[in-house]
PDB file of C-alpha atoms in Angstrom:
ATOM      1  CA  MET A 503      29.874  70.826 119.189  1.00  0.00           C
ATOM      2  CA  SER A 504      33.659  71.458 118.166  1.00  0.00           C
ATOM      3  CA  LYS A 505      36.212  71.711 120.702  1.00  0.00           C
ATOM      4  CA  LYS A 506      37.769  75.768 121.251  1.00  0.00           C
ATOM      5  CA  LYS A 507      41.134  75.960 120.723  1.00  0.00           C
ATOM      6  CA  ASP A 508      42.569  77.441 123.666  1.00  0.00           C
ATOM      7  CA  THR A 509      45.920  78.491 121.209  1.00  0.00           C
ATOM      8  CA  VAL A 510      46.121  80.580 117.714  1.00  0.00           C
ATOM      9  CA  GLY A 511      48.243  80.557 114.756  1.00  0.00           C
ATOM     10  CA  ILE A 512      50.946  82.915 113.360  1.00  0.00           C
ATOM     11  CA  HIS A 513      53.215  83.269 110.136  1.00  0.00           C
ATOM     12  CA  PHE A 514      56.098  85.485 110.357  1.00  0.00           C
ATOM     13  CA  GLN A 515      59.031  85.526 109.003  1.00  0.00           C
ATOM     14  CA  MET A 516      62.654  85.489 110.254  1.00  0.00           C
ATOM     15  CA  ASP A 517      66.379  86.319 109.325  1.00  0.00           C
ATOM     16  CA  LYS A 518      68.673  83.252 108.694  1.00  0.00           C
ATOM     17  CA  ILE A 519      71.204  83.816 111.977  1.00  0.00           C
ATOM     18  CA  THR A 520      67.866  84.140 114.218  1.00  0.00           C
ATOM     19  CA  SER A 521      66.021  80.619 112.396  1.00  0.00           C
ATOM     20  CA  ASP A 522      69.281  78.777 112.514  1.00  0.00           C
ATOM     21  CA  THR A 523      69.622  79.237 115.968  1.00  0.00           C
ATOM     22  CA  LEU A 524      66.026  78.825 116.608  1.00  0.00           C
ATOM     23  CA  GLN A 525      66.242  75.151 115.075  1.00  0.00           C
ATOM     24  CA  LYS A 526      69.896  74.568 116.761  1.00  0.00           C
ATOM     25  CA  GLU A 527      67.843  74.876 120.651  1.00  0.00           C
ATOM     26  CA  ALA A 528      65.057  73.086 119.756  1.00  0.00           C
ATOM     27  CA  GLU A 529      67.279  70.527 118.657  1.00  0.00           C
ATOM     28  CA  LYS A 530      68.486  70.509 122.064  1.00  0.00           C
ATOM     29  CA  THR A 531      66.346  70.502 124.143  1.00  0.00           C
ATOM     30  CA  GLY A 532      64.445  67.687 121.492  1.00  0.00           C
ATOM     31  CA  ARG A 533      61.619  70.209 120.663  1.00  0.00           C
ATOM     32  CA  SER A 534      60.238  70.717 117.346  1.00  0.00           C
ATOM     33  CA  LYS A 535      61.585  74.474 116.037  1.00  0.00           C
ATOM     34  CA  ARG A 536      57.321  75.161 115.930  1.00  0.00           C
ATOM     35  CA  GLN A 537      57.458  74.746 119.946  1.00  0.00           C
ATOM     36  CA  GLU A 538      60.941  76.112 121.078  1.00  0.00           C
ATOM     37  CA  ALA A 539      59.822  79.345 118.931  1.00  0.00           C
ATOM     38  CA  ALA A 540      56.272  79.458 120.680  1.00  0.00           C
ATOM     39  CA  ILE A 541      58.036  78.767 124.090  1.00  0.00           C
ATOM     40  CA  ARG A 542      60.433  81.558 123.804  1.00  0.00           C
ATOM     41  CA  LEU A 543      57.959  83.860 122.496  1.00  0.00           C
ATOM     42  CA  ALA A 544      55.324  83.253 125.451  1.00  0.00           C
ATOM     43  CA  ASP A 545      58.277  84.076 127.685  1.00  0.00           C
ATOM     44  CA  HIS A 546      59.558  87.284 126.120  1.00  0.00           C
ATOM     45  CA  VAL A 547      55.881  88.455 126.018  1.00  0.00           C
ATOM     46  CA  ALA A 548      55.949  87.795 129.532  1.00  0.00           C
ATOM     47  CA  ARG A 549      59.191  89.574 130.303  1.00  0.00           C
ATOM     48  CA  PHE A 550      58.951  92.272 128.659  1.00  0.00           C
ATOM     49  CA  SER A 551      55.275  94.228 128.719  1.00  0.00           C
ATOM     50  CA  SER A 552      55.917  96.324 126.760  1.00  0.00           C
ATOM     51  CA  VAL A 553      58.670  97.039 123.906  1.00  0.00           C
ATOM     52  CA  ASN A 554      57.955 101.087 123.813  1.00  0.00           C
ATOM     53  CA  ASP A 555      60.472 100.987 126.005  1.00  0.00           C
ATOM     54  CA  TYR A 556      63.572  98.895 124.066  1.00  0.00           C
ATOM     55  CA  GLU A 557      65.205 100.007 120.930  1.00  0.00           C
ATOM     56  CA  TYR A 558      64.594  97.320 118.229  1.00  0.00           C
ATOM     57  CA  ILE A 559      67.789  96.143 115.758  1.00  0.00           C
ATOM     58  CA  GLU A 560      67.499  96.035 112.258  1.00  0.00           C
ATOM     59  CA  ARG A 561      70.149  93.369 111.758  1.00  0.00           C
TER      60      ARG A 561
END
């Protein structure tokens, strides 16, 4: 019997500045870049229930 996973994987692209910043922050905390991104994404989603209320800024 297979064990049900509580997570899903996603793939997306980001600009170099964001990627570099994420890498630096991951190194500070001792986490992988993937772990850091997952934590930050979960935090953002919890804080901002609707992005329709915010203007998207294209870099």
